[in-house]
Amino acid sequence: MALRTRLTDRFKIEHPIFSAPMGFIAGGRLAAATSQAGGLGLIGGGYGDAEWLTREFGEVGNARVGCGFITWSLARRPELLDLALARAPAALMLSFGALAPFAQTIKRAGVPLICQAQTLAHAREAVAAGADVIVAQGGEAGGHGGTRATLTLTPEIVDYLAGAAPDTLLLAAGGIADGRGLAAALMLGADGVLIGSRLMASAEALTPPGFLDAILAADGDATVKTKVIDVVRSYDWPSGISGRALNTRFVAEWQGRENALAEPATRAAEAERYWRAFRAGEAEGTGVFMGEAVGLIHDAPPAARVIARIVGDAEHLLSNAGGFVAAPI
Ligand SMILES: Cc1cc2nc3c(=O)[nH]c(=O)nc-3n(C[C@H](O)[C@H](O)[C@H](O)COP(=O)(O)O)c2cc1C
Protein backbone atom coordinates (compact mmCIF):
# COMPACT_ATOMS: atom_id res chain seq x y z
CA MET A 1 0.00 0.00 0.00
CA ALA A 2 1.33 3.45 -0.90
CA LEU A 3 0.05 6.63 0.69
CA ARG A 4 -1.01 8.33 -2.53
CA THR A 5 -2.76 11.66 -2.00
CA ARG A 6 -3.47 14.82 -3.97
CA LEU A 7 -0.15 16.10 -2.58
CA THR A 8 1.93 13.21 -3.92
CA ASP A 9 0.19 13.57 -7.29
CA ARG A 10 0.55 17.36 -7.49
CA PHE A 11 4.23 17.45 -6.44
CA LYS A 12 5.15 14.12 -8.07
CA ILE A 13 6.59 12.75 -4.83
CA GLU A 14 6.36 9.31 -3.30
CA HIS A 15 5.28 10.15 0.26
CA PRO A 16 2.94 12.91 1.57
CA ILE A 17 5.64 14.45 3.77
CA PHE A 18 7.34 17.85 3.61
CA SER A 19 10.20 18.71 5.96
CA ALA A 20 9.72 22.04 7.76
CA PRO A 21 11.84 25.10 6.90
CA MET A 22 13.39 25.31 10.37
CA GLY A 23 15.59 28.40 10.71
CA PHE A 24 19.24 27.58 11.62
CA ILE A 25 18.41 23.83 11.54
CA ALA A 26 17.04 22.83 8.13
CA GLY A 27 19.90 23.39 5.73
CA GLY A 28 20.45 22.01 2.24
CA ARG A 29 21.46 18.54 3.42
CA LEU A 30 18.24 17.91 5.36
CA ALA A 31 16.09 19.32 2.58
CA ALA A 32 17.89 17.19 -0.03
CA ALA A 33 17.74 14.05 2.15
CA THR A 34 13.98 14.52 2.60
CA SER A 35 13.43 14.89 -1.14
CA GLN A 36 15.68 11.93 -1.91
CA ALA A 37 13.68 9.86 0.60
CA GLY A 38 10.49 10.51 -1.36
CA GLY A 39 9.13 13.63 0.37
CA LEU A 40 9.85 17.29 -0.33
CA GLY A 41 12.47 19.14 1.68
CA LEU A 42 12.32 22.85 2.52
CA ILE A 43 15.40 24.88 3.46
CA GLY A 44 14.81 27.11 6.49
CA GLY A 45 15.41 30.64 5.22
CA GLY A 46 14.55 31.87 8.74
CA TYR A 47 15.21 35.53 9.45
CA GLY A 48 17.19 35.83 6.23
CA ASP A 49 20.93 35.66 5.64
CA ALA A 50 22.07 35.74 2.00
CA GLU A 51 25.40 34.04 2.67
CA TRP A 52 23.81 31.19 4.66
CA LEU A 53 21.06 30.70 2.10
CA THR A 54 23.50 30.63 -0.83
CA ARG A 55 25.68 28.08 0.96
CA GLU A 56 22.73 25.84 1.88
CA PHE A 57 21.25 25.89 -1.64
CA GLY A 58 24.74 24.86 -2.73
CA GLU A 59 24.49 21.77 -0.47
CA VAL A 60 21.46 20.25 -2.21
CA GLY A 61 23.25 18.85 -5.27
CA ASN A 62 20.65 18.02 -7.90
CA ALA A 63 17.82 17.30 -5.42
CA ARG A 64 14.57 19.20 -5.93
CA VAL A 65 13.92 21.30 -2.82
CA GLY A 66 11.97 24.34 -1.70
CA CYS A 67 12.57 27.05 0.88
CA GLY A 68 10.61 28.85 3.58
CA PHE A 69 10.78 32.39 4.94
CA ILE A 70 9.56 34.20 8.04
CA THR A 71 7.45 36.73 6.19
CA TRP A 72 7.79 39.78 8.46
CA SER A 73 11.56 39.36 8.40
CA LEU A 74 11.62 38.86 4.62
CA ALA A 75 9.90 42.26 4.34
CA ARG A 76 13.16 43.75 5.67
CA ARG A 77 15.32 41.81 3.19
CA PRO A 78 13.04 41.32 0.15
CA GLU A 79 16.02 40.62 -2.13
CA LEU A 80 16.31 37.16 -0.53
CA LEU A 81 13.15 36.09 -2.34
CA ASP A 82 14.93 36.70 -5.68
CA LEU A 83 17.91 34.70 -4.44
CA ALA A 84 15.60 31.74 -3.69
CA LEU A 85 13.61 32.13 -6.93
CA ALA A 86 16.86 32.05 -8.92
CA ARG A 87 17.41 28.48 -7.60
CA ALA A 88 14.17 27.27 -9.27
CA PRO A 89 12.68 26.04 -5.98
CA ALA A 90 10.06 23.26 -5.96
CA ALA A 91 7.94 25.46 -3.66
CA LEU A 92 8.26 28.55 -1.46
CA MET A 93 6.66 28.83 1.95
CA LEU A 94 5.63 32.02 3.76
CA SER A 95 4.90 32.01 7.49
CA PHE A 96 4.03 34.70 10.00
CA GLY A 97 3.10 38.05 8.51
CA ALA A 98 1.44 39.87 5.62
CA LEU A 99 1.58 37.73 2.48
CA ALA A 100 1.57 40.58 -0.07
CA PRO A 101 3.59 41.38 -2.12
CA PHE A 102 5.66 38.18 -1.81
CA ALA A 103 2.76 35.87 -2.63
CA GLN A 104 2.19 37.58 -5.98
CA THR A 105 5.90 37.47 -6.86
CA ILE A 106 6.05 33.75 -6.10
CA LYS A 107 2.87 33.02 -8.06
CA ARG A 108 4.06 35.11 -11.04
CA ALA A 109 7.26 33.04 -11.10
CA GLY A 110 5.13 29.91 -11.44
CA VAL A 111 6.44 28.48 -8.15
CA PRO A 112 3.94 26.69 -5.86
CA LEU A 113 3.07 28.92 -2.89
CA ILE A 114 2.77 27.38 0.59
CA CYS A 115 1.33 29.51 3.42
CA GLN A 116 1.49 28.43 7.05
CA ALA A 117 -1.68 29.26 9.02
CA GLN A 118 -2.23 29.24 12.77
CA THR A 119 -5.91 30.21 12.66
CA LEU A 120 -8.87 29.98 10.31
CA ALA A 121 -8.45 33.72 9.62
CA HIS A 122 -4.91 33.01 8.39
CA ALA A 123 -6.27 30.26 6.13
CA ARG A 124 -8.73 32.75 4.60
CA GLU A 125 -5.86 35.20 3.97
CA ALA A 126 -3.83 32.41 2.37
CA VAL A 127 -6.68 31.52 0.00
CA ALA A 128 -7.09 35.20 -0.92
CA ALA A 129 -3.34 35.33 -1.69
CA GLY A 130 -3.64 32.33 -4.02
CA ALA A 131 -1.92 29.70 -1.86
CA ASP A 132 -1.47 26.34 -3.57
CA VAL A 133 -0.86 24.64 -0.22
CA ILE A 134 -1.86 25.71 3.29
CA VAL A 135 -0.15 24.33 6.38
CA ALA A 136 -2.49 24.07 9.38
CA GLN A 137 0.01 24.56 12.20
CA GLY A 138 -1.17 23.58 15.67
CA GLY A 139 0.33 25.00 18.85
CA GLU A 140 2.02 21.68 19.66
CA ALA A 141 4.56 22.59 16.96
CA GLY A 142 8.16 23.39 17.69
CA GLY A 143 9.28 26.92 16.93
CA HIS A 144 6.90 29.82 16.52
CA GLY A 145 3.17 29.35 16.26
CA GLY A 146 -0.21 30.07 17.72
CA THR A 147 -2.36 28.31 20.27
CA ARG A 148 -4.91 26.31 18.24
CA ALA A 149 -4.48 22.51 18.40
CA THR A 150 -3.61 20.47 15.30
CA LEU A 151 -6.48 18.07 16.05
CA THR A 152 -9.16 20.75 15.63
CA LEU A 153 -7.47 23.29 13.35
CA THR A 154 -6.75 20.74 10.60
CA PRO A 155 -10.31 19.45 10.00
CA GLU A 156 -11.75 22.94 10.40
CA ILE A 157 -9.52 24.23 7.59
CA VAL A 158 -10.26 21.07 5.56
CA ASP A 159 -13.98 21.91 5.78
CA TYR A 160 -13.38 25.55 4.95
CA LEU A 161 -11.26 24.67 1.89
CA ALA A 162 -13.84 22.15 0.63
CA GLY A 163 -16.23 25.06 0.11
CA ALA A 164 -13.96 28.03 -0.54
CA ALA A 165 -10.98 26.63 -2.46
CA PRO A 166 -11.30 22.91 -3.23
CA ASP A 167 -8.06 22.84 -5.27
CA THR A 168 -5.96 24.19 -2.39
CA LEU A 169 -4.09 21.39 -0.62
CA LEU A 170 -3.70 21.15 3.14
CA LEU A 171 -0.81 19.87 5.23
CA ALA A 172 -1.14 19.27 8.97
CA ALA A 173 1.75 20.34 11.19
CA GLY A 174 2.45 20.27 14.89
CA GLY A 175 3.05 17.15 16.94
CA ILE A 176 3.48 14.75 14.01
CA ALA A 177 6.49 12.54 14.63
CA ASP A 178 5.51 8.95 13.88
CA GLY A 179 3.19 6.77 11.80
CA ARG A 180 0.31 7.38 14.18
CA GLY A 181 0.57 11.13 13.59
CA LEU A 182 0.71 10.79 9.80
CA ALA A 183 -2.21 8.33 9.74
CA ALA A 184 -4.25 10.60 12.03
CA ALA A 185 -3.54 13.68 9.87
CA LEU A 186 -4.72 11.86 6.74
CA MET A 187 -7.86 10.72 8.59
CA LEU A 188 -8.51 14.36 9.54
CA GLY A 189 -8.63 15.14 5.84
CA ALA A 190 -5.13 16.56 5.32
CA ASP A 191 -3.37 15.84 2.02
CA GLY A 192 -0.08 15.34 3.88
CA VAL A 193 2.04 16.58 6.75
CA LEU A 194 4.86 19.04 7.42
CA ILE A 195 7.33 17.69 9.96
CA GLY A 196 9.81 19.76 11.96
CA SER A 197 10.79 18.54 15.42
CA ARG A 198 11.15 14.86 14.46
CA LEU A 199 13.57 15.76 11.64
CA MET A 200 15.51 18.17 13.86
CA ALA A 201 16.75 14.92 15.41
CA SER A 202 18.20 13.47 12.21
CA ALA A 203 21.71 13.00 10.90
CA GLU A 204 21.41 15.74 8.26
CA ALA A 205 19.93 18.50 10.44
CA LEU A 206 22.26 21.30 11.58
CA THR A 207 21.31 20.61 15.21
CA PRO A 208 24.31 21.07 17.54
CA PRO A 209 25.21 17.82 19.38
CA GLY A 210 24.44 19.44 22.77
CA PHE A 211 20.92 20.33 21.61
CA LEU A 212 20.46 16.79 20.34
CA ASP A 213 21.39 15.32 23.73
CA ALA A 214 18.81 17.60 25.40
CA ILE A 215 16.15 16.60 22.85
CA LEU A 216 16.74 12.88 23.31
CA ALA A 217 16.62 13.26 27.10
CA ALA A 218 13.37 15.29 27.18
CA ASP A 219 9.77 14.13 27.30
CA GLY A 220 6.74 16.01 25.99
CA ASP A 221 6.22 17.84 29.30
CA ALA A 222 9.55 19.57 28.83
CA THR A 223 8.44 22.29 26.37
CA VAL A 224 6.86 25.69 27.04
CA LYS A 225 5.37 28.48 24.98
CA THR A 226 7.66 31.42 25.54
CA LYS A 227 8.62 34.91 24.38
CA VAL A 228 11.86 34.92 26.38
CA ILE A 229 13.98 33.75 23.42
CA ASP A 230 12.61 36.51 21.16
CA VAL A 231 13.11 39.19 23.82
CA VAL A 232 16.76 38.29 24.38
CA ARG A 233 17.42 38.19 20.62
CA SER A 234 15.52 41.49 20.08
CA TYR A 235 13.25 39.88 17.49
CA ASP A 236 9.97 41.72 17.14
CA TRP A 237 7.38 39.00 16.47
CA PRO A 238 3.73 39.79 15.59
CA SER A 239 1.27 39.55 18.50
CA GLY A 240 -0.45 36.21 18.99
CA ILE A 241 2.67 34.28 18.02
CA SER A 242 5.13 32.82 20.51
CA GLY A 243 7.76 30.11 20.38
CA ARG A 244 7.57 26.57 21.72
CA ALA A 245 10.94 25.52 23.11
CA LEU A 246 12.57 23.29 25.68
CA ASN A 247 12.19 24.74 29.16
CA THR A 248 15.93 25.16 29.55
CA ARG A 249 17.57 26.86 32.54
CA PHE A 250 17.80 30.11 30.55
CA VAL A 251 14.13 30.08 29.53
CA ALA A 252 12.92 29.14 33.03
CA GLU A 253 15.01 31.92 34.57
CA TRP A 254 13.23 34.64 32.56
CA GLN A 255 9.78 33.17 31.89
CA GLY A 256 7.23 35.66 33.30
CA ARG A 257 9.98 38.27 33.74
CA GLU A 258 10.22 39.33 30.09
CA ASN A 259 9.97 43.05 30.98
CA ALA A 260 13.02 42.80 33.24
CA LEU A 261 14.90 40.98 30.47
CA ALA A 262 13.95 43.70 27.98
CA GLU A 263 15.65 46.36 30.10
CA PRO A 264 18.50 47.46 27.73
CA ALA A 265 21.53 46.76 29.93
CA THR A 266 20.14 43.42 31.10
CA ARG A 267 19.22 42.41 27.58
CA ALA A 268 22.68 43.25 26.24
CA ALA A 269 24.41 41.20 28.92
CA GLU A 270 22.00 38.27 28.63
CA ALA A 271 22.18 38.29 24.83
CA GLU A 272 25.93 37.88 24.98
CA ARG A 273 25.55 34.86 27.32
CA TYR A 274 22.69 33.49 25.22
CA TRP A 275 24.58 33.57 21.92
CA ARG A 276 27.77 32.22 23.49
CA ALA A 277 25.86 29.20 24.80
CA PHE A 278 23.99 28.89 21.48
CA ARG A 279 27.21 28.78 19.45
CA ALA A 280 28.70 26.26 21.88
CA GLY A 281 25.57 24.10 21.66
CA GLU A 282 24.98 24.38 25.41
CA ALA A 283 21.24 23.77 25.55
CA GLU A 284 20.64 24.79 29.17
CA GLY A 285 22.18 28.24 28.73
CA THR A 286 20.24 29.17 25.60
CA GLY A 287 16.97 28.58 23.68
CA VAL A 288 16.18 25.31 21.85
CA PHE A 289 13.00 25.49 19.78
CA MET A 290 11.24 22.14 19.94
CA GLY A 291 7.68 20.84 19.88
CA GLU A 292 5.67 18.58 22.16
CA ALA A 293 6.62 15.75 19.81
CA VAL A 294 9.96 15.68 21.63
CA GLY A 295 8.43 12.99 23.86
CA LEU A 296 8.18 10.73 20.80
CA ILE A 297 11.79 11.21 19.68
CA HIS A 298 14.33 8.67 20.90
CA ASP A 299 17.03 8.62 18.22
CA ALA A 300 18.59 10.68 15.44
CA PRO A 301 19.05 8.45 12.38
CA PRO A 302 19.35 9.67 8.77
CA ALA A 303 16.20 11.49 7.60
CA ALA A 304 15.51 8.70 5.09
CA ARG A 305 15.16 6.22 7.96
CA VAL A 306 12.85 8.56 9.90
CA ILE A 307 10.64 9.01 6.84
CA ALA A 308 10.58 5.31 5.92
CA ARG A 309 9.56 4.43 9.48
CA ILE A 310 6.78 7.03 9.62
CA VAL A 311 5.39 6.00 6.23
CA GLY A 312 5.66 2.26 6.92
CA ASP A 313 3.89 2.57 10.27
CA ALA A 314 1.15 4.81 8.85
CA GLU A 315 0.55 2.40 5.95
CA HIS A 316 0.28 -0.46 8.41
CA LEU A 317 -2.12 1.43 10.68
CA LEU A 318 -4.33 2.61 7.85
CA SER A 319 -4.49 -0.79 6.17
CA ASN A 320 -5.59 -2.29 9.50
CA ALA A 321 -7.89 0.59 10.45
CA GLY A 322 -10.94 -1.60 9.92
CA GLY A 323 -9.84 -3.53 12.99
CA PHE A 324 -10.76 -0.57 15.14
CA VAL A 325 -14.40 -0.47 14.06
CA ALA A 326 -16.55 -1.67 16.95
CA ALA A 327 -18.42 -4.88 16.25
CA PRO A 328 -22.23 -4.56 16.43
CA ILE A 329 -23.58 -5.76 19.78
C1 LIG B 1 13.84 24.36 15.53
C2 LIG B 1 12.64 24.84 14.74
C3 LIG B 1 12.77 25.97 13.97
C4 LIG B 1 11.69 26.43 13.21
N1 LIG B 1 11.85 27.52 12.40
C5 LIG B 1 10.85 27.89 11.56
C6 LIG B 1 11.06 28.94 10.63
O1 LIG B 1 12.12 29.56 10.57
N2 LIG B 1 10.05 29.27 9.79
C7 LIG B 1 8.84 28.58 9.83
O2 LIG B 1 7.96 28.86 9.04
N3 LIG B 1 8.61 27.59 10.72
C8 LIG B 1 9.60 27.23 11.58
N4 LIG B 1 9.38 26.21 12.47
C9 LIG B 1 8.03 25.60 12.55
C10 LIG B 1 7.84 24.55 11.46
O3 LIG B 1 7.64 25.18 10.21
C11 LIG B 1 6.64 23.62 11.72
O4 LIG B 1 5.45 24.35 11.80
C12 LIG B 1 6.76 22.78 12.97
O5 LIG B 1 8.05 22.28 13.12
C13 LIG B 1 5.76 21.64 12.91
O6 LIG B 1 5.57 21.04 14.17
P1 LIG B 1 6.53 19.90 14.77
O7 LIG B 1 7.75 20.62 15.20
O8 LIG B 1 5.74 19.33 15.88
O9 LIG B 1 6.79 18.91 13.66
C14 LIG B 1 10.44 25.73 13.25
C15 LIG B 1 10.33 24.59 14.04
C16 LIG B 1 11.41 24.13 14.78
C17 LIG B 1 11.27 22.87 15.59
PDB file of N, CA, C and O in Angstrom, residues 49-58 67 69 74 77-89 92:
ATOM      1  N   ASP A  49      19.488  35.411   5.678  1.00  0.00           N
ATOM      2  CA  ASP A  49      20.934  35.663   5.645  1.00  0.00           C
ATOM      3  C   ASP A  49      21.400  35.148   4.284  1.00  0.00           C
ATOM      4  O   ASP A  49      21.383  33.939   4.025  1.00  0.00           O
ATOM      5  N   ALA A  50      21.767  36.095   3.398  1.00  0.00           N
ATOM      6  CA  ALA A  50      22.067  35.740   2.003  1.00  0.00           C
ATOM      7  C   ALA A  50      23.208  34.726   1.913  1.00  0.00           C
ATOM      8  O   ALA A  50      23.156  33.779   1.118  1.00  0.00           O
ATOM      9  N   GLU A  51      24.234  34.936   2.737  1.00  0.00           N
ATOM     10  CA  GLU A  51      25.399  34.043   2.669  1.00  0.00           C
ATOM     11  C   GLU A  51      25.014  32.615   3.063  1.00  0.00           C
ATOM     12  O   GLU A  51      25.377  31.638   2.402  1.00  0.00           O
ATOM     13  N   TRP A  52      24.249  32.506   4.168  1.00  0.00           N
ATOM     14  CA  TRP A  52      23.812  31.192   4.656  1.00  0.00           C
ATOM     15  C   TRP A  52      22.947  30.497   3.617  1.00  0.00           C
ATOM     16  O   TRP A  52      23.132  29.318   3.301  1.00  0.00           O
ATOM     17  N   LEU A  53      22.001  31.273   3.054  1.00  0.00           N
ATOM     18  CA  LEU A  53      21.056  30.700   2.095  1.00  0.00           C
ATOM     19  C   LEU A  53      21.783  30.217   0.835  1.00  0.00           C
ATOM     20  O   LEU A  53      21.513  29.121   0.319  1.00  0.00           O
ATOM     21  N   THR A  54      22.738  31.006   0.357  1.00  0.00           N
ATOM     22  CA  THR A  54      23.500  30.630  -0.833  1.00  0.00           C
ATOM     23  C   THR A  54      24.268  29.338  -0.573  1.00  0.00           C
ATOM     24  O   THR A  54      24.276  28.411  -1.396  1.00  0.00           O
ATOM     25  N   ARG A  55      24.907  29.275   0.612  1.00  0.00           N
ATOM     26  CA  ARG A  55      25.681  28.076   0.955  1.00  0.00           C
ATOM     27  C   ARG A  55      24.765  26.847   1.030  1.00  0.00           C
ATOM     28  O   ARG A  55      25.067  25.787   0.492  1.00  0.00           O
ATOM     29  N   GLU A  56      23.600  27.001   1.682  1.00  0.00           N
ATOM     30  CA  GLU A  56      22.726  25.840   1.878  1.00  0.00           C
ATOM     31  C   GLU A  56      22.079  25.389   0.564  1.00  0.00           C
ATOM     32  O   GLU A  56      21.916  24.192   0.345  1.00  0.00           O
ATOM     33  N   PHE A  57      21.736  26.320  -0.317  1.00  0.00           N
ATOM     34  CA  PHE A  57      21.247  25.892  -1.644  1.00  0.00           C
ATOM     35  C   PHE A  57      22.361  25.141  -2.374  1.00  0.00           C
ATOM     36  O   PHE A  57      22.102  24.206  -3.119  1.00  0.00           O
ATOM     37  N   GLY A  58      23.608  25.535  -2.104  1.00  0.00           N
ATOM     38  CA  GLY A  58      24.741  24.856  -2.727  1.00  0.00           C
ATOM     39  C   GLY A  58      24.937  23.433  -2.222  1.00  0.00           C
ATOM     40  O   GLY A  58      25.626  22.629  -2.868  1.00  0.00           O
ATOM     41  N   CYS A  67      11.984  26.197  -0.154  1.00  0.00           N
ATOM     42  CA  CYS A  67      12.566  27.050   0.878  1.00  0.00           C
ATOM     43  C   CYS A  67      11.426  27.784   1.584  1.00  0.00           C
ATOM     44  O   CYS A  67      10.376  28.022   0.978  1.00  0.00           O
ATOM     45  N   PHE A  69      10.353  31.120   4.332  1.00  0.00           N
ATOM     46  CA  PHE A  69      10.782  32.390   4.943  1.00  0.00           C
ATOM     47  C   PHE A  69       9.827  32.798   6.055  1.00  0.00           C
ATOM     48  O   PHE A  69       8.628  32.509   6.003  1.00  0.00           O
ATOM     49  N   LEU A  74      11.346  38.747   6.059  1.00  0.00           N
ATOM     50  CA  LEU A  74      11.624  38.855   4.623  1.00  0.00           C
ATOM     51  C   LEU A  74      11.306  40.272   4.128  1.00  0.00           C
ATOM     52  O   LEU A  74      11.987  40.789   3.229  1.00  0.00           O
ATOM     53  N   ARG A  77      14.264  42.222   4.123  1.00  0.00           N
ATOM     54  CA  ARG A  77      15.322  41.810   3.190  1.00  0.00           C
ATOM     55  C   ARG A  77      14.680  41.160   1.964  1.00  0.00           C
ATOM     56  O   ARG A  77      14.922  39.975   1.677  1.00  0.00           O
ATOM     57  N   PRO A  78      13.838  41.923   1.234  1.00  0.00           N
ATOM     58  CA  PRO A  78      13.042  41.316   0.150  1.00  0.00           C
ATOM     59  C   PRO A  78      13.894  40.709  -0.956  1.00  0.00           C
ATOM     60  O   PRO A  78      13.433  39.832  -1.689  1.00  0.00           O
ATOM     61  N   GLU A  79      15.160  41.153  -1.067  1.00  0.00           N
ATOM     62  CA  GLU A  79      16.018  40.622  -2.134  1.00  0.00           C
ATOM     63  C   GLU A  79      16.279  39.123  -1.969  1.00  0.00           C
ATOM     64  O   GLU A  79      16.638  38.423  -2.933  1.00  0.00           O
ATOM     65  N   LEU A  80      16.067  38.594  -0.749  1.00  0.00           N
ATOM     66  CA  LEU A  80      16.308  37.161  -0.527  1.00  0.00           C
ATOM     67  C   LEU A  80      15.307  36.293  -1.290  1.00  0.00           C
ATOM     68  O   LEU A  80      15.596  35.144  -1.614  1.00  0.00           O
ATOM     69  N   LEU A  81      14.135  36.857  -1.564  1.00  0.00           N
ATOM     70  CA  LEU A  81      13.154  36.093  -2.341  1.00  0.00           C
ATOM     71  C   LEU A  81      13.694  35.857  -3.756  1.00  0.00           C
ATOM     72  O   LEU A  81      13.561  34.756  -4.302  1.00  0.00           O
ATOM     73  N   ASP A  82      14.351  36.868  -4.341  1.00  0.00           N
ATOM     74  CA  ASP A  82      14.928  36.700  -5.681  1.00  0.00           C
ATOM     75  C   ASP A  82      16.034  35.658  -5.658  1.00  0.00           C
ATOM     76  O   ASP A  82      16.183  34.862  -6.583  1.00  0.00           O
ATOM     77  N   LEU A  83      16.818  35.685  -4.568  1.00  0.00           N
ATOM     78  CA  LEU A  83      17.907  34.697  -4.437  1.00  0.00           C
ATOM     79  C   LEU A  83      17.316  33.283  -4.467  1.00  0.00           C
ATOM     80  O   LEU A  83      17.811  32.396  -5.161  1.00  0.00           O
ATOM     81  N   ALA A  84      16.226  33.070  -3.724  1.00  0.00           N
ATOM     82  CA  ALA A  84      15.599  31.737  -3.688  1.00  0.00           C
ATOM     83  C   ALA A  84      14.960  31.404  -5.034  1.00  0.00           C
ATOM     84  O   ALA A  84      15.099  30.279  -5.533  1.00  0.00           O
ATOM     85  N   LEU A  85      14.269  32.387  -5.637  1.00  0.00           N
ATOM     86  CA  LEU A  85      13.606  32.126  -6.928  1.00  0.00           C
ATOM     87  C   LEU A  85      14.620  31.764  -8.013  1.00  0.00           C
ATOM     88  O   LEU A  85      14.331  30.952  -8.894  1.00  0.00           O
ATOM     89  N   ALA A  86      15.825  32.334  -7.917  1.00  0.00           N
ATOM     90  CA  ALA A  86      16.865  32.049  -8.924  1.00  0.00           C
ATOM     91  C   ALA A  86      17.320  30.592  -8.854  1.00  0.00           C
ATOM     92  O   ALA A  86      17.938  30.091  -9.793  1.00  0.00           O
ATOM     93  N   ARG A  87      17.026  29.904  -7.748  1.00  0.00           N
ATOM     94  CA  ARG A  87      17.406  28.478  -7.603  1.00  0.00           C
ATOM     95  C   ARG A  87      16.303  27.552  -8.102  1.00  0.00           C
ATOM     96  O   ARG A  87      16.342  26.349  -7.834  1.00  0.00           O
ATOM     97  N   ALA A  88      15.288  28.075  -8.773  1.00  0.00           N
ATOM     98  CA  ALA A  88      14.169  27.273  -9.274  1.00  0.00           C
ATOM     99  C   ALA A  88      13.627  26.333  -8.204  1.00  0.00           C
ATOM    100  O   ALA A  88      13.620  25.109  -8.364  1.00  0.00           O
ATOM    101  N   PRO A  89      13.144  26.885  -7.081  1.00  0.00           N
ATOM    102  CA  PRO A  89      12.676  26.040  -5.985  1.00  0.00           C
ATOM    103  C   PRO A  89      11.411  25.257  -6.350  1.00  0.00           C
ATOM    104  O   PRO A  89      10.611  25.719  -7.172  1.00  0.00           O
ATOM    105  N   LEU A  92       7.807  27.564  -2.455  1.00  0.00           N
ATOM    106  CA  LEU A  92       8.263  28.547  -1.465  1.00  0.00           C
ATOM    107  C   LEU A  92       7.177  28.713  -0.414  1.00  0.00           C
ATOM    108  O   LEU A  92       5.981  28.760  -0.740  1.00  0.00           O
TER     109      LEU A  92
END
